[in-house]
PDB file of N, CA and C in Angstrom:
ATOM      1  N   UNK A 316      -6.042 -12.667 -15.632  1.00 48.00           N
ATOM      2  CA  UNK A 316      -6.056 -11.725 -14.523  1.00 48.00           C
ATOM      3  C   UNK A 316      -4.702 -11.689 -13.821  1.00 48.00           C
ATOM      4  N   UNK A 317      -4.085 -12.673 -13.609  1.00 51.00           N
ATOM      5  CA  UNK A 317      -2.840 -12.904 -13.229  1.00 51.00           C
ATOM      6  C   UNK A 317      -2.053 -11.848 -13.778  1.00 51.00           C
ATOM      7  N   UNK A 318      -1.986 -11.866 -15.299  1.00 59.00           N
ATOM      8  CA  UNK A 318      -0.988 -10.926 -15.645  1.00 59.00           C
ATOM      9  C   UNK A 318      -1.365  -9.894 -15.215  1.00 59.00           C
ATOM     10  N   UNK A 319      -2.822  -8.915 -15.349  1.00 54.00           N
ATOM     11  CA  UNK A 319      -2.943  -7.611 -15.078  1.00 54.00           C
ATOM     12  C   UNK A 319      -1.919  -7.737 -13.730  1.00 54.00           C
ATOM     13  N   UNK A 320      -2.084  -8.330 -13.099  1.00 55.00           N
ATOM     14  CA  UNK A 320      -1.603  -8.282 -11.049  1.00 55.00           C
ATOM     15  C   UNK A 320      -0.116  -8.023 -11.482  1.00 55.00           C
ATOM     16  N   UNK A 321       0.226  -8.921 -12.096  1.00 63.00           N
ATOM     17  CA  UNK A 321       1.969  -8.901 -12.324  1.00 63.00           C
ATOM     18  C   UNK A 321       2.491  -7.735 -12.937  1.00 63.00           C
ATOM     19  N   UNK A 322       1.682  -7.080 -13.323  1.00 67.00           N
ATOM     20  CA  UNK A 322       1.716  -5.695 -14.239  1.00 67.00           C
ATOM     21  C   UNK A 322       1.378  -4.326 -13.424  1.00 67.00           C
ATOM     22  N   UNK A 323       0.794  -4.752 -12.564  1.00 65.00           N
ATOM     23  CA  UNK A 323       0.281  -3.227 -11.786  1.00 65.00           C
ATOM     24  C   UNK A 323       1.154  -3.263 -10.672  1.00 65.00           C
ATOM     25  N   UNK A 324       1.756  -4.882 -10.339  1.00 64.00           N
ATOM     26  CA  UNK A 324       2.837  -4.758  -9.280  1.00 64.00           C
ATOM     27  C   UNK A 324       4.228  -4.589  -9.537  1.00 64.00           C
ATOM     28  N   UNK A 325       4.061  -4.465 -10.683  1.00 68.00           N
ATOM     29  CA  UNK A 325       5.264  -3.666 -11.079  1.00 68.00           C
ATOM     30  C   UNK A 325       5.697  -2.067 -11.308  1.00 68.00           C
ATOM     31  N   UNK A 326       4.511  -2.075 -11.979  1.00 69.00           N
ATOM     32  CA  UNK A 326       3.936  -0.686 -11.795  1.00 69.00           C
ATOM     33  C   UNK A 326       4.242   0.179 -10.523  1.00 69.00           C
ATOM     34  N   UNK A 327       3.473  -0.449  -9.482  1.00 65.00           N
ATOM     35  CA  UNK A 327       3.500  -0.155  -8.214  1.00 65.00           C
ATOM     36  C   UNK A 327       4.971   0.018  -7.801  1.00 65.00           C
ATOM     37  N   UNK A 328       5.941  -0.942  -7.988  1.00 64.00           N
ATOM     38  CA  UNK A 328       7.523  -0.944  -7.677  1.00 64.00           C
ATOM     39  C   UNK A 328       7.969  -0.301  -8.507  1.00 64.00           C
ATOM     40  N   UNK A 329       7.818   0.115  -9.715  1.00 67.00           N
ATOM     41  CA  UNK A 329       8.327   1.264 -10.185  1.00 67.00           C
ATOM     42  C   UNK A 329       8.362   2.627  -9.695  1.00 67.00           C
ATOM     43  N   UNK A 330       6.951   3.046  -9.008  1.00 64.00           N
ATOM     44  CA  UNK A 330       6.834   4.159  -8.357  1.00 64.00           C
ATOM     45  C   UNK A 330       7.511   4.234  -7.846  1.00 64.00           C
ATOM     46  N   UNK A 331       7.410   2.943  -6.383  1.00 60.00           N
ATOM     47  CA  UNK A 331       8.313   3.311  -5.360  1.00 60.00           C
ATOM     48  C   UNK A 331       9.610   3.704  -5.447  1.00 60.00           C
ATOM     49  N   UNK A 332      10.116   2.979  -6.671  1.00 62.00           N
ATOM     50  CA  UNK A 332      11.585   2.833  -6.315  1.00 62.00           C
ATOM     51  C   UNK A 332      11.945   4.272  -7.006  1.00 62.00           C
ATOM     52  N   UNK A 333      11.415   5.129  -8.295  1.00 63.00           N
ATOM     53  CA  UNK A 333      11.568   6.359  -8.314  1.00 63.00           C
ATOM     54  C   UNK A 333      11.424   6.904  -7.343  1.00 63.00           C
ATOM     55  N   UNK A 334      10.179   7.212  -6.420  1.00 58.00           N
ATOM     56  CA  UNK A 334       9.846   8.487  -5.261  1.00 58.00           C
ATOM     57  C   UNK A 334      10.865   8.222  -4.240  1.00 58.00           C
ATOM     58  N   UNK A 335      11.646   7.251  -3.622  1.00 51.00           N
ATOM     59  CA  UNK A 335      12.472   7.290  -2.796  1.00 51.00           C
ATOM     60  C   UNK A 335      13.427   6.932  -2.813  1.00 51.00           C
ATOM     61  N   UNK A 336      14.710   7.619  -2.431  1.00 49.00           N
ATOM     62  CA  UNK A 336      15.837   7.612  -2.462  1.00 49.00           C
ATOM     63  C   UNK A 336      16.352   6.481  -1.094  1.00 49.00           C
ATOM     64  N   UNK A 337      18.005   6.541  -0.798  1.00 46.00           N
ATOM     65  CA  UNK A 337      18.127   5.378   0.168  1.00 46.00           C
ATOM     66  C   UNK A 337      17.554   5.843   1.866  1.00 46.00           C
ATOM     67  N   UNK A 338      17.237   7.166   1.509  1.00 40.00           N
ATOM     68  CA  UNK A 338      16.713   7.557   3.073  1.00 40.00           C
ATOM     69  C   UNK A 338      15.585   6.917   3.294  1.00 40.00           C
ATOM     70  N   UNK A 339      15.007   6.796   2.144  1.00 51.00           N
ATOM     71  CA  UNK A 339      13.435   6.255   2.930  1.00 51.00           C
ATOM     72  C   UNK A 339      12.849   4.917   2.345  1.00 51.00           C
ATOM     73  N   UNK A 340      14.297   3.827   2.478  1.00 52.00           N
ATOM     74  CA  UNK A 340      14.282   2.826   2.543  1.00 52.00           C
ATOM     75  C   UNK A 340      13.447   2.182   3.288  1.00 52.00           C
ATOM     76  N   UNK A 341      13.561   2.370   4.864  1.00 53.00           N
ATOM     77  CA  UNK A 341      12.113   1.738   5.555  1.00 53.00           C
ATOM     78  C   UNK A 341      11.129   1.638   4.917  1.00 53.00           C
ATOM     79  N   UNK A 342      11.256   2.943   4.445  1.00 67.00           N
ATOM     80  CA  UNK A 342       9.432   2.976   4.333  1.00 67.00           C
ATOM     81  C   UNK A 342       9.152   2.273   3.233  1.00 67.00           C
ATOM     82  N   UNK A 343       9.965   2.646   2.030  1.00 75.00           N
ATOM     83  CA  UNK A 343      10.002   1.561   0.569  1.00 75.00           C
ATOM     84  C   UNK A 343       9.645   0.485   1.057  1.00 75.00           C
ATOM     85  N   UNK A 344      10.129  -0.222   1.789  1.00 81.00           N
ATOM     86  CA  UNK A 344      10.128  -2.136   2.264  1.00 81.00           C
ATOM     87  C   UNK A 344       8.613  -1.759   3.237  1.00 81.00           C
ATOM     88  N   UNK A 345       8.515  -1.072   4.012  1.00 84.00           N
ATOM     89  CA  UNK A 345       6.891  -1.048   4.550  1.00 84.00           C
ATOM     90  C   UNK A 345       5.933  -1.131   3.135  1.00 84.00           C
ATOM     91  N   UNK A 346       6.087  -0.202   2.374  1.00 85.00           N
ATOM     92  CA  UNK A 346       4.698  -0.123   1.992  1.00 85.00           C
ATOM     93  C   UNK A 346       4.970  -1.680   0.474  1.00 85.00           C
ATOM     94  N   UNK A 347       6.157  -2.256   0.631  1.00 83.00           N
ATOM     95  CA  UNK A 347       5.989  -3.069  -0.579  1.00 83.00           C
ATOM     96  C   UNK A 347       5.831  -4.386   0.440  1.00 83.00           C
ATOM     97  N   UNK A 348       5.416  -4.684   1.623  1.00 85.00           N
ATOM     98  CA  UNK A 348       5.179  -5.841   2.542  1.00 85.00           C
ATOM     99  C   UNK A 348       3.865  -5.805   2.695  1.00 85.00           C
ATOM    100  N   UNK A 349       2.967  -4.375   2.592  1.00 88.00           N
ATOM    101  CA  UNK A 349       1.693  -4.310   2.613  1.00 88.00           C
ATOM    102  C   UNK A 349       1.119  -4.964   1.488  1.00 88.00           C
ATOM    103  N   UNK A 350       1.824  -3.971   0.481  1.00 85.00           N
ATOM    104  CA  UNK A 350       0.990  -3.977  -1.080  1.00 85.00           C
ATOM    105  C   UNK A 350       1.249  -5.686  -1.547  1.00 85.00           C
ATOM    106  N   UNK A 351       2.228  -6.193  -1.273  1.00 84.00           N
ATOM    107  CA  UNK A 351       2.680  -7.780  -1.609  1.00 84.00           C
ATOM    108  C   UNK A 351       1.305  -8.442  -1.045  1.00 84.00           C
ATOM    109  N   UNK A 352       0.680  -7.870   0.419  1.00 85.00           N
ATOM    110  CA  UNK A 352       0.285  -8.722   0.829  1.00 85.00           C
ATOM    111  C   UNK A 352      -1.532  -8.479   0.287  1.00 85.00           C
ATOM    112  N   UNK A 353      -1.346  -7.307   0.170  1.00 83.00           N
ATOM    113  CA  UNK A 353      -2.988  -7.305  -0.849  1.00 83.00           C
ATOM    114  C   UNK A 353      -2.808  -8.142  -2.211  1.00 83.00           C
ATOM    115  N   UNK A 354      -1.827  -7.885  -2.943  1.00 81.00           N
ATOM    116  CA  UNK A 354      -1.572  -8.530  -4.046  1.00 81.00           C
ATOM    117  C   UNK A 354      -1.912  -9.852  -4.108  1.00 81.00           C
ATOM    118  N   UNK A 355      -1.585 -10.777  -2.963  1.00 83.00           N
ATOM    119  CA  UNK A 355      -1.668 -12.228  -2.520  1.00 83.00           C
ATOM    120  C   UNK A 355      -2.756 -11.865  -2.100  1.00 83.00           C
ATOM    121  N   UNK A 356      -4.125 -11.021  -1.690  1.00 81.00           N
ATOM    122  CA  UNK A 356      -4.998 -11.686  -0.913  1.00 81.00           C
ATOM    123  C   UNK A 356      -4.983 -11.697   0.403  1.00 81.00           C
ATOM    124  N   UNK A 357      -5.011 -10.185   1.106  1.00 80.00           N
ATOM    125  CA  UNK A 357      -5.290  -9.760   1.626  1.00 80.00           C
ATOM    126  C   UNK A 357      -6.780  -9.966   2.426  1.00 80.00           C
ATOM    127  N   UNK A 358      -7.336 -10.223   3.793  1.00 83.00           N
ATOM    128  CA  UNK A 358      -8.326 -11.343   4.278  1.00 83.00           C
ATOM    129  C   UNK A 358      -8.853  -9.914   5.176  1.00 83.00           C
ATOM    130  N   UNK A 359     -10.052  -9.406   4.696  1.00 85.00           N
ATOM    131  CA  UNK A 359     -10.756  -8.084   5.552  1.00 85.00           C
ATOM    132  C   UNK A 359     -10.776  -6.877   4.496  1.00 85.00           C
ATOM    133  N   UNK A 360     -10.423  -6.046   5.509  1.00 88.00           N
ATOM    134  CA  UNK A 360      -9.870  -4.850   4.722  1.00 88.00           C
ATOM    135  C   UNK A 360      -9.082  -4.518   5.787  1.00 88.00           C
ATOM    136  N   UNK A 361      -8.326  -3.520   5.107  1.00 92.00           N
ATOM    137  CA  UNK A 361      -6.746  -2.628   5.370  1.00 92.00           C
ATOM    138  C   UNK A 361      -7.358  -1.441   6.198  1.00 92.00           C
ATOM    139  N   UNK A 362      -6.980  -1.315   7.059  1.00 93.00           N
ATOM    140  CA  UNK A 362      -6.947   0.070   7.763  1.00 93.00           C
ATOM    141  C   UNK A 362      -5.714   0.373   8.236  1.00 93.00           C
ATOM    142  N   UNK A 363      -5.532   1.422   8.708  1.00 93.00           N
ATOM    143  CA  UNK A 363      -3.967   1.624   9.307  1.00 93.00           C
ATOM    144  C   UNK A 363      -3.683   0.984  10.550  1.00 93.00           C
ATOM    145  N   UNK A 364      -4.403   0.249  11.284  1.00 93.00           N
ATOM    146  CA  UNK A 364      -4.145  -0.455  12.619  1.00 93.00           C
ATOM    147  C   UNK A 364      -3.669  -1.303  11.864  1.00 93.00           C
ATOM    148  N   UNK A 365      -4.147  -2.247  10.865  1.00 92.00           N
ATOM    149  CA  UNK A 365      -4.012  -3.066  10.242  1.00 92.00           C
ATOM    150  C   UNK A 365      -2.432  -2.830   9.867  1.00 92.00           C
ATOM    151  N   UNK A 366      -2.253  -2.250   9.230  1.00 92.00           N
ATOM    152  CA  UNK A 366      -0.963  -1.656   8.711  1.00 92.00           C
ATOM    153  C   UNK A 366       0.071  -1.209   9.730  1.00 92.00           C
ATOM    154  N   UNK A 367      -0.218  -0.656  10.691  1.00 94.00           N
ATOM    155  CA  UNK A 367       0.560  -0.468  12.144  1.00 94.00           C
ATOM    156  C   UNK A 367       1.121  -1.722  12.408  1.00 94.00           C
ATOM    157  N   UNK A 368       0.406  -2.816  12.525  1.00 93.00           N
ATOM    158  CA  UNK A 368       0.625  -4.135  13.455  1.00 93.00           C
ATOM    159  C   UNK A 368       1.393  -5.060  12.155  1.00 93.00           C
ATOM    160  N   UNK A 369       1.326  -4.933  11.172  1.00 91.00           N
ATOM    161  CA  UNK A 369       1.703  -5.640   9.946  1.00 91.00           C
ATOM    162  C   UNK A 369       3.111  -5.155   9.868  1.00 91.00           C
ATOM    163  N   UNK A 370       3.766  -4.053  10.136  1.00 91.00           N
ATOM    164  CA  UNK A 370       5.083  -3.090   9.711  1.00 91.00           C
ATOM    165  C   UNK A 370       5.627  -3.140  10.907  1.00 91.00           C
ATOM    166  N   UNK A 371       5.258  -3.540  12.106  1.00 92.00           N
ATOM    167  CA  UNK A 371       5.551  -2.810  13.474  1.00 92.00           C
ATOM    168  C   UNK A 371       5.668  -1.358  13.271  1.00 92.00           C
ATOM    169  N   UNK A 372       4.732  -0.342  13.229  1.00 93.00           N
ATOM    170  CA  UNK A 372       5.170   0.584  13.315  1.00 93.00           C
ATOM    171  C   UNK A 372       4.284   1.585  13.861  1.00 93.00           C
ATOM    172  N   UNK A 373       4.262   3.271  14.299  1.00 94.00           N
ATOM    173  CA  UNK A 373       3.268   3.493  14.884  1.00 94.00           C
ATOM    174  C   UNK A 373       2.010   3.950  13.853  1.00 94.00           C
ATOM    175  N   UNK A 374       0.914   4.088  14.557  1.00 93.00           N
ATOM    176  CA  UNK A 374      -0.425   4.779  13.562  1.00 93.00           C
ATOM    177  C   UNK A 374      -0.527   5.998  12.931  1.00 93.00           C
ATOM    178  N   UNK A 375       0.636   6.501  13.632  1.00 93.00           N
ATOM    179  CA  UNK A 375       0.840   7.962  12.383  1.00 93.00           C
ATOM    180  C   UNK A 375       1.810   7.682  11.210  1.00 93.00           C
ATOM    181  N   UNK A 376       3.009   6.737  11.728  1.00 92.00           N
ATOM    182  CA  UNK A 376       3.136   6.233  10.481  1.00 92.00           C
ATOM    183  C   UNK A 376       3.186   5.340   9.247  1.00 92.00           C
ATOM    184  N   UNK A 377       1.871   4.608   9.846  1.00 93.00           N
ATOM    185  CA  UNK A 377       1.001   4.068   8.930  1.00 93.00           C
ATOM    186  C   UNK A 377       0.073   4.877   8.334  1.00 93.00           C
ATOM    187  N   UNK A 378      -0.280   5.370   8.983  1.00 92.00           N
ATOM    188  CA  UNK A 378      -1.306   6.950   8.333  1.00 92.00           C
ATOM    189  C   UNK A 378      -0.535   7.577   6.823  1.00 92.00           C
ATOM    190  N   UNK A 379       0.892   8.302   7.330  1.00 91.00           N
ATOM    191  CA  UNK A 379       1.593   8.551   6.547  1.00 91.00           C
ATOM    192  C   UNK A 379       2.295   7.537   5.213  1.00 91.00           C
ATOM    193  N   UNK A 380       2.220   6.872   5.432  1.00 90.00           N
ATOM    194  CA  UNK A 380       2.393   5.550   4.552  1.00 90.00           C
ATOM    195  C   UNK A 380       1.575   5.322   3.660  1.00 90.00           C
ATOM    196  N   UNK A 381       0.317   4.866   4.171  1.00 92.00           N
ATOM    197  CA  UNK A 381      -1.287   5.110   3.110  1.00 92.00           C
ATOM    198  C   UNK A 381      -1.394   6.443   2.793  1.00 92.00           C
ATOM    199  N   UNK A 382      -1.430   7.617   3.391  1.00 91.00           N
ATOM    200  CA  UNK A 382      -1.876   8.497   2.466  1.00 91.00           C
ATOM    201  C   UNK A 382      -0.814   8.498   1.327  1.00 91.00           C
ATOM    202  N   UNK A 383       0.561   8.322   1.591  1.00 87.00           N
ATOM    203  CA  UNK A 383       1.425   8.520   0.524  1.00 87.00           C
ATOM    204  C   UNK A 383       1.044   7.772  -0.521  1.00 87.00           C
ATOM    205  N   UNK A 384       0.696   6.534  -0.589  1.00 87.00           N
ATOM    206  CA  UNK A 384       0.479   5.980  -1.584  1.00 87.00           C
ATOM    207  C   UNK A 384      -0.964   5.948  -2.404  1.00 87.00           C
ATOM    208  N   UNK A 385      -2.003   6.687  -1.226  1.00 89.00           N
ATOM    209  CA  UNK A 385      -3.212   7.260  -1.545  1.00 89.00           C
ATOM    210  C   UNK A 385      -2.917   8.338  -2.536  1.00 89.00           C
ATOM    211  N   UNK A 386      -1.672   9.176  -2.494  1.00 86.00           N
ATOM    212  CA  UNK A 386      -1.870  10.471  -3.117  1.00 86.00           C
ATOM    213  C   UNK A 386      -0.785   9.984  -4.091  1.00 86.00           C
ATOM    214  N   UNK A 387      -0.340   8.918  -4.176  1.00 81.00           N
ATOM    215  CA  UNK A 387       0.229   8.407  -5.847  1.00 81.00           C
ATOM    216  C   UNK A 387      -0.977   7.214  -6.923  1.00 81.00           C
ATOM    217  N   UNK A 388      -1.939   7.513  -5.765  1.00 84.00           N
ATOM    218  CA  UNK A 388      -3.203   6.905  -7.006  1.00 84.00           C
ATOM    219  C   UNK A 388      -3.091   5.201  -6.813  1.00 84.00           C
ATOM    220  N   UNK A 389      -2.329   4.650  -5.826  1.00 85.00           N
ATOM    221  CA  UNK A 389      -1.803   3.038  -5.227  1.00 85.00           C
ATOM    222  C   UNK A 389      -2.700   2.632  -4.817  1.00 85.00           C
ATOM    223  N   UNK A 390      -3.236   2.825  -3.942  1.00 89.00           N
ATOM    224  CA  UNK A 390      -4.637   2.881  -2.922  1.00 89.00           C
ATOM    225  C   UNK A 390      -5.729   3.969  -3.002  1.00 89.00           C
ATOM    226  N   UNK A 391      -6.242   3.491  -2.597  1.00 90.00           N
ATOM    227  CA  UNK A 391      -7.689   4.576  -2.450  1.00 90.00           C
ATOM    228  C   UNK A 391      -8.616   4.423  -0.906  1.00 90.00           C
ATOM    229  N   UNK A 392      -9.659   5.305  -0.685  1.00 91.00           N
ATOM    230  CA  UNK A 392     -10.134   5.325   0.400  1.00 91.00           C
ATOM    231  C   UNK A 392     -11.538   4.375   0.424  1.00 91.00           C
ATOM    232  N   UNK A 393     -11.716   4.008   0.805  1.00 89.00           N
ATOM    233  CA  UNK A 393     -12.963   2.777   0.756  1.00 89.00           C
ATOM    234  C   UNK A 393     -14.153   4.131   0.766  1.00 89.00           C
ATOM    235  N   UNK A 394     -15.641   3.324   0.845  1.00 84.00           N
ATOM    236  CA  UNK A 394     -16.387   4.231   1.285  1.00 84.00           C
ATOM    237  C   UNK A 394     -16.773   5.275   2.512  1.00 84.00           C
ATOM    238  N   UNK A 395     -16.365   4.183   3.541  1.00 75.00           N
ATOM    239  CA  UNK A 395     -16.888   4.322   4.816  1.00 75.00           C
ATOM    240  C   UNK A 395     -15.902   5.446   5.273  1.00 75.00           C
ATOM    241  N   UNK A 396     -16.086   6.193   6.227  1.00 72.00           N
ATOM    242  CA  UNK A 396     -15.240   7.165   6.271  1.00 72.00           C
ATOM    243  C   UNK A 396     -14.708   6.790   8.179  1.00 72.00           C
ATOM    244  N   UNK A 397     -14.247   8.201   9.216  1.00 75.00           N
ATOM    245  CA  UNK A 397     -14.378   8.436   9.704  1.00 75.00           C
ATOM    246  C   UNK A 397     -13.652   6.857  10.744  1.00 75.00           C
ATOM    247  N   UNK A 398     -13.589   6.334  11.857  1.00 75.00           N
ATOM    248  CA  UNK A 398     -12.949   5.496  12.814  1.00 75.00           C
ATOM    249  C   UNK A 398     -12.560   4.039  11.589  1.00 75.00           C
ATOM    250  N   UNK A 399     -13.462   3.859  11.001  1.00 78.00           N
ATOM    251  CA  UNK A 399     -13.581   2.469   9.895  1.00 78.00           C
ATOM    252  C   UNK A 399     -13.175   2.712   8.747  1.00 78.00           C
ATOM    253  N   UNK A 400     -12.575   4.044   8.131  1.00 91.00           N
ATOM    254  CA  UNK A 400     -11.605   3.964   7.263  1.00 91.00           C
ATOM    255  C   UNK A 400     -10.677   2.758   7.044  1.00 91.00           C
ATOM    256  N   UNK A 401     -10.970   2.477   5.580  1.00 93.00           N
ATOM    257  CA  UNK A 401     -10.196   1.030   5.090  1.00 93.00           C
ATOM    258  C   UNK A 401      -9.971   1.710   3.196  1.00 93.00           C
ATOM    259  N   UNK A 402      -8.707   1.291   2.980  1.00 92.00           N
ATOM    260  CA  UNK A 402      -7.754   1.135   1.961  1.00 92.00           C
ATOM    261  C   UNK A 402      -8.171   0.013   0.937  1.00 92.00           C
ATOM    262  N   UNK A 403      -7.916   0.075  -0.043  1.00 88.00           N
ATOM    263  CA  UNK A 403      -7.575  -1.143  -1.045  1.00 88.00           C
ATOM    264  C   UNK A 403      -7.034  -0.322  -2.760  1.00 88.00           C
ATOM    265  N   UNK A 404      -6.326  -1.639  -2.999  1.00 86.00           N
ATOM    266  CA  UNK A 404      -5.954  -1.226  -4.597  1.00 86.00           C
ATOM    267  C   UNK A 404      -7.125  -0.412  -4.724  1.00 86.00           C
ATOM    268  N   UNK A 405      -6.446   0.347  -6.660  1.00 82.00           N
ATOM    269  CA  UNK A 405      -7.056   1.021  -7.171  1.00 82.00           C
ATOM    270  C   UNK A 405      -7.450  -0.017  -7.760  1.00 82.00           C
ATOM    271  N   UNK A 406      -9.064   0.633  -8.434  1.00 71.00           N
ATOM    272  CA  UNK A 406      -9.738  -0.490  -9.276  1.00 71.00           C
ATOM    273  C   UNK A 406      -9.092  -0.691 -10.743  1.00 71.00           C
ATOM    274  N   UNK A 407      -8.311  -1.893 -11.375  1.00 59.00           N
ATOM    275  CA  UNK A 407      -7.903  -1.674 -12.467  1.00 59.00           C
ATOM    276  C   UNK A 407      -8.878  -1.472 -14.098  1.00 59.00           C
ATOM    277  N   UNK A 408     -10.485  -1.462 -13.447  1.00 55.00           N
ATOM    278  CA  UNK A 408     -11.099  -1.772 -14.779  1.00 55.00           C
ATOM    279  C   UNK A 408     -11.751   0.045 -14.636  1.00 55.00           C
ATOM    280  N   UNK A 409     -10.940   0.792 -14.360  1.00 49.00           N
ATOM    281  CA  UNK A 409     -11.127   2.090 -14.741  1.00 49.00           C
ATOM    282  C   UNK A 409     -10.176   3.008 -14.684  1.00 49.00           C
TER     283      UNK A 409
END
């Protein structure tokens, strides 16, 4: 299992480092401090407060952060919808 992880987190840093250029460096290092930290084991679930307070940064752009990586297939939306919206990897056994 180890390897799959070492493999999708690369994966994952491959994206990033194609989709952004040196302008949106911040954000590159935000969303690879998140994803590092699901990778290791991540304790709850992820929501964007979660992600706000983790990046210092504000809730819209943590919002913007997850959806970006929501809409490169990185993350996904849990079930629950609506105030309790929570994030996690994509499932790798599909």
């Amino acid at each position: 299992m180890v390897g799959v992880f070492t493999s999708l987190r690369q994966n994952v840093d491959d994206q990033l480092r194609r989709r952004h250029g040196p302008v949106h460096a911040l954000g590159l290092e935000r969303q690879r401090l998140v994803l590092n930290r699901l990778f290791d084991g991540f304790e709850g679930k992820l929501t964007s407060s979660k992600w706000a307070k983790l990046t210092k940064v504000s809730q819209a752009t943590a919002a913007r952060d997850i959806d970006e990586l929501v809409g490169h297939g990185i993350l996904k939306k849990d079930a629950a919808g609506g105030r309790s919206t929570s994030y996690s990897l994509i499932d790798l056994k599909t």
